[in-house]
Amino acid sequence: MFNIISYVIFLSISSYITIDVGRRCYHEGKAYLKYLLHDDDLCLTINRILLGCYYLVNLGYIAISITSWITINSVEDMITVTAIRIGSIILILCGLHYLNIFILYFLRNKLTLK
């Protein structure tokens, strides 16, 4: 019973966080990409690809992470396991965000040096 409640809490919170962060990065990332690439069509294409990959990686991780949960026997275990799983989703989101920024920054530097 505790596992099902934990699954519902985890899926709702992590899906909301993933979709909200993805939407925000998509809308705010347009200006950053335009600054780096100076081509509106290319920026829009790259931004859409990044959003699609972002959703696939995070929602896939969310689905896979549920399969490795231990049996939860108390409310304390439910809160602990759910908090750890949501925290790992947030860390993955942070890592992907900064990885994208660094890759785009280094690609821009490489393009300007030529």
GROMACS .gro file of N, CA and C in nm:
model
  342
    1MET      N    1   0.082  -0.120   0.000
    1MET     CA    2   0.000   0.000   0.000
    1MET      C    3   0.086   0.126   0.000
    2PHE      N    4   0.193   0.126   0.081
    2PHE     CA    5   0.280   0.243   0.087
    2PHE      C    6   0.354   0.264  -0.046
    3ASN      N    7   0.385   0.155  -0.114
    3ASN     CA    8   0.453   0.168  -0.243
    3ASN      C    9   0.365   0.241  -0.344
    4ILE      N   10   0.239   0.207  -0.350
    4ILE     CA   11   0.149   0.270  -0.446
    4ILE      C   12   0.133   0.419  -0.416
    5ILE      N   13   0.118   0.453  -0.290
    5ILE     CA   14   0.108   0.595  -0.253
    5ILE      C   15   0.237   0.668  -0.289
    6SER      N   16   0.350   0.605  -0.263
    6SER     CA   17   0.478   0.666  -0.295
    6SER      C   18   0.495   0.683  -0.446
    7TYR      N   19   0.451   0.584  -0.524
    7TYR     CA   20   0.458   0.593  -0.670
    7TYR      C   21   0.377   0.712  -0.721
    8VAL      N   22   0.257   0.726  -0.668
    8VAL     CA   23   0.169   0.836  -0.713
    8VAL      C   24   0.230   0.970  -0.678
    9ILE      N   25   0.280   0.984  -0.556
    9ILE     CA   26   0.342   1.110  -0.515
    9ILE      C   27   0.465   1.138  -0.602
   10PHE      N   28   0.550   1.038  -0.619
   10PHE     CA   29   0.672   1.055  -0.697
   10PHE      C   30   0.641   1.089  -0.843
   11LEU      N   31   0.550   1.016  -0.904
   11LEU     CA   32   0.517   1.042  -1.045
   11LEU      C   33   0.457   1.180  -1.065
   12SER      N   34   0.369   1.221  -0.976
   12SER     CA   35   0.306   1.353  -0.994
   12SER      C   36   0.406   1.466  -0.973
   13ILE      N   37   0.487   1.459  -0.868
   13ILE     CA   38   0.582   1.567  -0.841
   13ILE      C   39   0.693   1.571  -0.945
   14SER      N   40   0.752   1.456  -0.975
   14SER     CA   41   0.865   1.456  -1.069
   14SER      C   42   0.820   1.487  -1.212
   15SER      N   43   0.702   1.443  -1.251
   15SER     CA   44   0.652   1.478  -1.385
   15SER      C   45   0.624   1.627  -1.395
   16TYR      N   46   0.564   1.683  -1.291
   16TYR     CA   47   0.538   1.827  -1.291
   16TYR      C   48   0.668   1.906  -1.298
   17ILE      N   49   0.766   1.868  -1.217
   17ILE     CA   50   0.894   1.940  -1.216
   17ILE      C   51   0.961   1.929  -1.353
   18THR      N   52   0.962   1.810  -1.410
   18THR     CA   53   1.026   1.789  -1.540
   18THR      C   54   0.959   1.871  -1.649
   19ILE      N   55   0.828   1.869  -1.654
   19ILE     CA   56   0.756   1.943  -1.759
   19ILE      C   57   0.769   2.093  -1.738
   20ASP      N   58   0.760   2.139  -1.615
   20ASP     CA   59   0.771   2.282  -1.587
   20ASP      C   60   0.911   2.335  -1.619
   21VAL      N   61   1.013   2.264  -1.575
   21VAL     CA   62   1.150   2.308  -1.603
   21VAL      C   63   1.178   2.303  -1.754
   22GLY      N   64   1.130   2.200  -1.821
   22GLY     CA   65   1.148   2.191  -1.965
   22GLY      C   66   1.082   2.306  -2.040
   23ARG      N   67   0.962   2.340  -1.999
   23ARG     CA   68   0.890   2.451  -2.062
   23ARG      C   69   0.963   2.584  -2.038
   24ARG      N   70   1.010   2.604  -1.917
   24ARG     CA   71   1.082   2.728  -1.885
   24ARG      C   72   1.214   2.739  -1.962
   25CYS      N   73   1.287   2.629  -1.966
   25CYS     CA   74   1.415   2.630  -2.039
   25CYS      C   75   1.392   2.651  -2.188
   26TYR      N   76   1.284   2.595  -2.240
   26TYR     CA   77   1.253   2.611  -2.382
   26TYR      C   78   1.224   2.758  -2.414
   27HIS      N   79   1.140   2.821  -2.334
   27HIS     CA   80   1.104   2.961  -2.361
   27HIS      C   81   1.220   3.057  -2.334
   28GLU      N   82   1.290   3.038  -2.225
   28GLU     CA   83   1.400   3.129  -2.191
   28GLU      C   84   1.527   3.098  -2.270
   29GLY      N   85   1.540   2.976  -2.319
   29GLY     CA   86   1.659   2.937  -2.392
   29GLY      C   87   1.667   2.994  -2.533
   30LYS      N   88   1.555   3.044  -2.585
   30LYS     CA   89   1.555   3.102  -2.719
   30LYS      C   90   1.652   3.219  -2.728
   31ALA      N   91   1.649   3.306  -2.631
   31ALA     CA   92   1.737   3.424  -2.633
   31ALA      C   93   1.883   3.382  -2.622
   32TYR      N   94   1.911   3.284  -2.540
   32TYR     CA   95   2.048   3.235  -2.524
   32TYR      C   96   2.099   3.174  -2.654
   33LEU      N   97   2.017   3.095  -2.719
   33LEU     CA   98   2.057   3.034  -2.845
   33LEU      C   99   2.075   3.138  -2.955
   34LYS      N  100   1.987   3.238  -2.959
   34LYS     CA  101   2.003   3.344  -3.059
   34LYS      C  102   2.132   3.421  -3.038
   35TYR      N  103   2.167   3.443  -2.913
   35TYR     CA  104   2.292   3.511  -2.882
   35TYR      C  105   2.412   3.429  -2.929
   36LEU      N  106   2.405   3.299  -2.911
   36LEU     CA  107   2.517   3.212  -2.948
   36LEU      C  108   2.526   3.186  -3.097
   37LEU      N  109   2.413   3.167  -3.164
   37LEU     CA  110   2.416   3.117  -3.302
   37LEU      C  111   2.380   3.221  -3.408
   38HIS      N  112   2.306   3.323  -3.375
   38HIS     CA  113   2.269   3.431  -3.467
   38HIS      C  114   2.189   3.381  -3.589
   39ASP      N  115   2.115   3.273  -3.574
   39ASP     CA  116   2.033   3.220  -3.683
   39ASP      C  117   1.901   3.172  -3.620
   40ASP      N  118   1.792   3.245  -3.650
   40ASP     CA  119   1.664   3.216  -3.585
   40ASP      C  120   1.611   3.077  -3.615
   41ASP      N  121   1.619   3.034  -3.741
   41ASP     CA  122   1.568   2.901  -3.776
   41ASP      C  123   1.648   2.790  -3.709
   42LEU      N  124   1.778   2.804  -3.707
   42LEU     CA  125   1.863   2.704  -3.644
   42LEU      C  126   1.840   2.701  -3.493
   43CYS      N  127   1.822   2.819  -3.434
   43CYS     CA  128   1.796   2.826  -3.289
   43CYS      C  129   1.665   2.755  -3.254
   44LEU      N  130   1.562   2.777  -3.333
   44LEU     CA  131   1.434   2.714  -3.306
   44LEU      C  132   1.445   2.562  -3.319
   45THR      N  133   1.514   2.516  -3.421
   45THR     CA  134   1.532   2.372  -3.441
   45THR      C  135   1.611   2.310  -3.326
   46ILE      N  136   1.722   2.370  -3.289
   46ILE     CA  137   1.803   2.318  -3.180
   46ILE      C  138   1.725   2.320  -3.049
   47ASN      N  139   1.650   2.425  -3.025
   47ASN     CA  140   1.572   2.437  -2.903
   47ASN      C  141   1.467   2.326  -2.895
   48ARG      N  142   1.401   2.296  -3.006
   48ARG     CA  143   1.301   2.188  -3.007
   48ARG      C  144   1.365   2.052  -2.986
   49ILE      N  145   1.480   2.030  -3.048
   49ILE     CA  146   1.550   1.903  -3.029
   49ILE      C  147   1.594   1.887  -2.885
   50LEU      N  148   1.649   1.993  -2.826
   50LEU     CA  149   1.690   1.987  -2.685
   50LEU      C  150   1.571   1.958  -2.594
   51LEU      N  151   1.457   2.018  -2.621
   51LEU     CA  152   1.338   1.995  -2.538
   51LEU      C  153   1.292   1.850  -2.551
   52GLY      N  154   1.288   1.799  -2.672
   52GLY     CA  155   1.246   1.660  -2.692
   52GLY      C  156   1.339   1.562  -2.623
   53CYS      N  157   1.468   1.582  -2.638
   53CYS     CA  158   1.566   1.494  -2.573
   53CYS      C  159   1.557   1.505  -2.421
   54TYR      N  160   1.538   1.625  -2.373
   54TYR     CA  161   1.525   1.650  -2.230
   54TYR      C  162   1.407   1.571  -2.173
   55TYR      N  163   1.291   1.580  -2.239
   55TYR     CA  164   1.173   1.506  -2.192
   55TYR      C  165   1.195   1.356  -2.199
   56LEU      N  166   1.253   1.309  -2.307
   56LEU     CA  167   1.275   1.165  -2.321
   56LEU      C  168   1.368   1.110  -2.213
   57VAL      N  169   1.478   1.179  -2.188
   57VAL     CA  170   1.573   1.133  -2.088
   57VAL      C  171   1.511   1.135  -1.948
   58ASN      N  172   1.447   1.243  -1.912
   58ASN     CA  173   1.395   1.255  -1.776
   58ASN      C  174   1.272   1.167  -1.751
   59LEU      N  175   1.178   1.167  -1.843
   59LEU     CA  176   1.060   1.082  -1.823
   59LEU      C  177   1.097   0.935  -1.831
   60GLY      N  178   1.196   0.901  -1.913
   60GLY     CA  179   1.245   0.764  -1.917
   60GLY      C  180   1.310   0.724  -1.787
   61TYR      N  181   1.390   0.813  -1.731
   61TYR     CA  182   1.453   0.785  -1.602
   61TYR      C  183   1.349   0.770  -1.492
   62ILE      N  184   1.247   0.852  -1.495
   62ILE     CA  185   1.140   0.843  -1.396
   62ILE      C  186   1.073   0.706  -1.405
   63ALA      N  187   1.043   0.662  -1.526
   63ALA     CA  188   0.978   0.532  -1.543
   63ALA      C  189   1.067   0.417  -1.499
   64ILE      N  190   1.195   0.423  -1.533
   64ILE     CA  191   1.287   0.316  -1.497
   64ILE      C  192   1.314   0.315  -1.346
   65SER      N  193   1.320   0.431  -1.285
   65SER     CA  194   1.354   0.436  -1.143
   65SER      C  195   1.247   0.371  -1.055
   66ILE      N  196   1.124   0.368  -1.102
   66ILE     CA  197   1.018   0.305  -1.022
   66ILE      C  198   1.040   0.155  -1.010
   67THR      N  199   1.100   0.094  -1.112
   67THR     CA  200   1.118  -0.051  -1.110
   67THR      C  201   1.221  -0.097  -1.007
   68SER      N  202   1.307  -0.008  -0.963
   68SER     CA  203   1.413  -0.048  -0.870
   68SER      C  204   1.383  -0.013  -0.724
   69TRP      N  205   1.261   0.023  -0.693
   69TRP     CA  206   1.226   0.059  -0.556
   69TRP      C  207   1.215  -0.065  -0.469
   70ILE      N  208   1.253  -0.047  -0.344
   70ILE     CA  209   1.237  -0.154  -0.246
   70ILE      C  210   1.094  -0.152  -0.193
   71THR      N  211   1.057  -0.255  -0.123
   71THR     CA  212   0.924  -0.258  -0.061
   71THR      C  213   0.923  -0.161   0.057
   72ILE      N  214   0.821  -0.078   0.060
   72ILE     CA  215   0.810   0.024   0.165
   72ILE      C  216   0.708  -0.024   0.268
   73ASN      N  217   0.751  -0.023   0.395
   73ASN     CA  218   0.667  -0.079   0.501
   73ASN      C  219   0.615   0.024   0.601
   74SER      N  220   0.660   0.148   0.592
   74SER     CA  221   0.613   0.248   0.688
   74SER      C  222   0.607   0.385   0.621
   75VAL      N  223   0.542   0.477   0.689
   75VAL     CA  224   0.531   0.613   0.637
   75VAL      C  225   0.669   0.678   0.633
   76GLU      N  226   0.751   0.650   0.732
   76GLU     CA  227   0.886   0.706   0.735
   76GLU      C  228   0.968   0.660   0.614
   77ASP      N  229   0.961   0.531   0.582
   77ASP     CA  230   1.031   0.480   0.464
   77ASP      C  231   0.975   0.542   0.335
   78MET      N  232   0.844   0.559   0.331
   78MET     CA  233   0.781   0.618   0.212
   78MET      C  234   0.832   0.759   0.188
   79ILE      N  235   0.838   0.839   0.293
   79ILE     CA  236   0.886   0.977   0.279
   79ILE      C  237   1.033   0.978   0.240
   80THR      N  238   1.113   0.892   0.301
   80THR     CA  239   1.256   0.888   0.271
   80THR      C  240   1.283   0.847   0.127
   81VAL      N  241   1.222   0.739   0.083
   81VAL     CA  242   1.245   0.689  -0.053
   81VAL      C  243   1.194   0.789  -0.156
   82THR      N  244   1.077   0.845  -0.133
   82THR     CA  245   1.021   0.943  -0.228
   82THR      C  246   1.107   1.068  -0.234
   83ALA      N  247   1.155   1.116  -0.122
   83ALA     CA  248   1.240   1.236  -0.120
   83ALA      C  249   1.372   1.211  -0.192
   84ILE      N  250   1.431   1.094  -0.170
   84ILE     CA  251   1.557   1.062  -0.238
   84ILE      C  252   1.536   1.054  -0.388
   85ARG      N  253   1.428   0.993  -0.431
   85ARG     CA  254   1.401   0.980  -0.576
   85ARG      C  255   1.372   1.117  -0.640
   86ILE      N  256   1.295   1.199  -0.573
   86ILE     CA  257   1.266   1.333  -0.627
   86ILE      C  258   1.394   1.417  -0.629
   87GLY      N  259   1.476   1.404  -0.526
   87GLY     CA  260   1.604   1.476  -0.524
   87GLY      C  261   1.694   1.433  -0.637
   88SER      N  262   1.695   1.305  -0.669
   88SER     CA  263   1.779   1.259  -0.781
   88SER      C  264   1.728   1.313  -0.913
   89ILE      N  265   1.598   1.325  -0.929
   89ILE     CA  266   1.542   1.385  -1.051
   89ILE      C  267   1.586   1.530  -1.062
   90ILE      N  268   1.580   1.604  -0.953
   90ILE     CA  269   1.620   1.745  -0.954
   90ILE      C  270   1.769   1.759  -0.987
   91LEU      N  271   1.852   1.672  -0.933
   91LEU     CA  272   1.995   1.677  -0.965
   91LEU      C  273   2.021   1.644  -1.112
   92ILE      N  274   1.949   1.549  -1.167
   92ILE     CA  275   1.963   1.517  -1.309
   92ILE      C  276   1.922   1.636  -1.394
   93LEU      N  277   1.813   1.701  -1.359
   93LEU     CA  278   1.768   1.819  -1.433
   93LEU      C  279   1.874   1.929  -1.430
   94CYS      N  280   1.931   1.951  -1.315
   94CYS     CA  281   2.036   2.052  -1.300
   94CYS      C  282   2.157   2.016  -1.386
   95GLY      N  283   2.199   1.892  -1.378
   95GLY     CA  284   2.315   1.848  -1.456
   95GLY      C  285   2.293   1.860  -1.606
   96LEU      N  286   2.175   1.821  -1.653
   96LEU     CA  287   2.145   1.833  -1.796
   96LEU      C  288   2.140   1.979  -1.840
   97HIS      N  289   2.084   2.063  -1.757
   97HIS     CA  290   2.076   2.205  -1.790
   97HIS      C  291   2.216   2.266  -1.808
   98TYR      N  292   2.304   2.243  -1.710
   98TYR     CA  293   2.438   2.300  -1.719
   98TYR      C  294   2.521   2.233  -1.828
   99LEU      N  295   2.500   2.106  -1.852
   99LEU     CA  296   2.569   2.039  -1.961
   99LEU      C  297   2.533   2.101  -2.095
  100ASN      N  298   2.405   2.127  -2.116
  100ASN     CA  299   2.362   2.193  -2.240
  100ASN      C  300   2.422   2.332  -2.255
  101ILE      N  301   2.424   2.407  -2.147
  101ILE     CA  302   2.480   2.543  -2.154
  101ILE      C  303   2.629   2.538  -2.188
  102PHE      N  304   2.703   2.450  -2.123
  102PHE     CA  305   2.848   2.440  -2.150
  102PHE      C  306   2.875   2.391  -2.292
  103ILE      N  307   2.800   2.294  -2.339
  103ILE     CA  308   2.820   2.244  -2.476
  103ILE      C  309   2.793   2.354  -2.577
  104LEU      N  310   2.683   2.426  -2.559
  104LEU     CA  311   2.651   2.534  -2.653
  104LEU      C  312   2.755   2.646  -2.645
  105TYR      N  313   2.804   2.675  -2.526
  105TYR     CA  314   2.906   2.778  -2.511
  105TYR      C  315   3.035   2.739  -2.583
  106PHE      N  316   3.078   2.616  -2.565
  106PHE     CA  317   3.201   2.571  -2.630
  106PHE      C  318   3.185   2.558  -2.780
  107LEU      N  319   3.066   2.519  -2.826
  107LEU     CA  320   3.040   2.517  -2.970
  107LEU      C  321   3.045   2.656  -3.029
  108ARG      N  322   2.992   2.751  -2.957
  108ARG     CA  323   2.996   2.891  -3.003
  108ARG      C  324   3.140   2.940  -3.012
  109ASN      N  325   3.219   2.911  -2.911
  109ASN     CA  326   3.360   2.952  -2.914
  109ASN      C  327   3.433   2.886  -3.029
  110LYS      N  328   3.402   2.762  -3.055
  110LYS     CA  329   3.468   2.691  -3.165
  110LYS      C  330   3.429   2.752  -3.300
  111LEU      N  331   3.302   2.792  -3.313
  111LEU     CA  332   3.255   2.852  -3.438
  111LEU      C  333   3.315   2.991  -3.460
  112THR      N  334   3.335   3.068  -3.353
  112THR     CA  335   3.388   3.202  -3.368
  112THR      C  336   3.537   3.203  -3.394
  113LEU      N  337   3.607   3.097  -3.358
  113LEU     CA  338   3.752   3.090  -3.381
  113LEU      C  339   3.785   3.060  -3.526
  114LYS      N  340   3.692   3.002  -3.599
  114LYS     CA  341   3.720   2.967  -3.739
  114LYS      C  342   3.720   3.087  -3.830
   0.00000   0.00000   0.00000
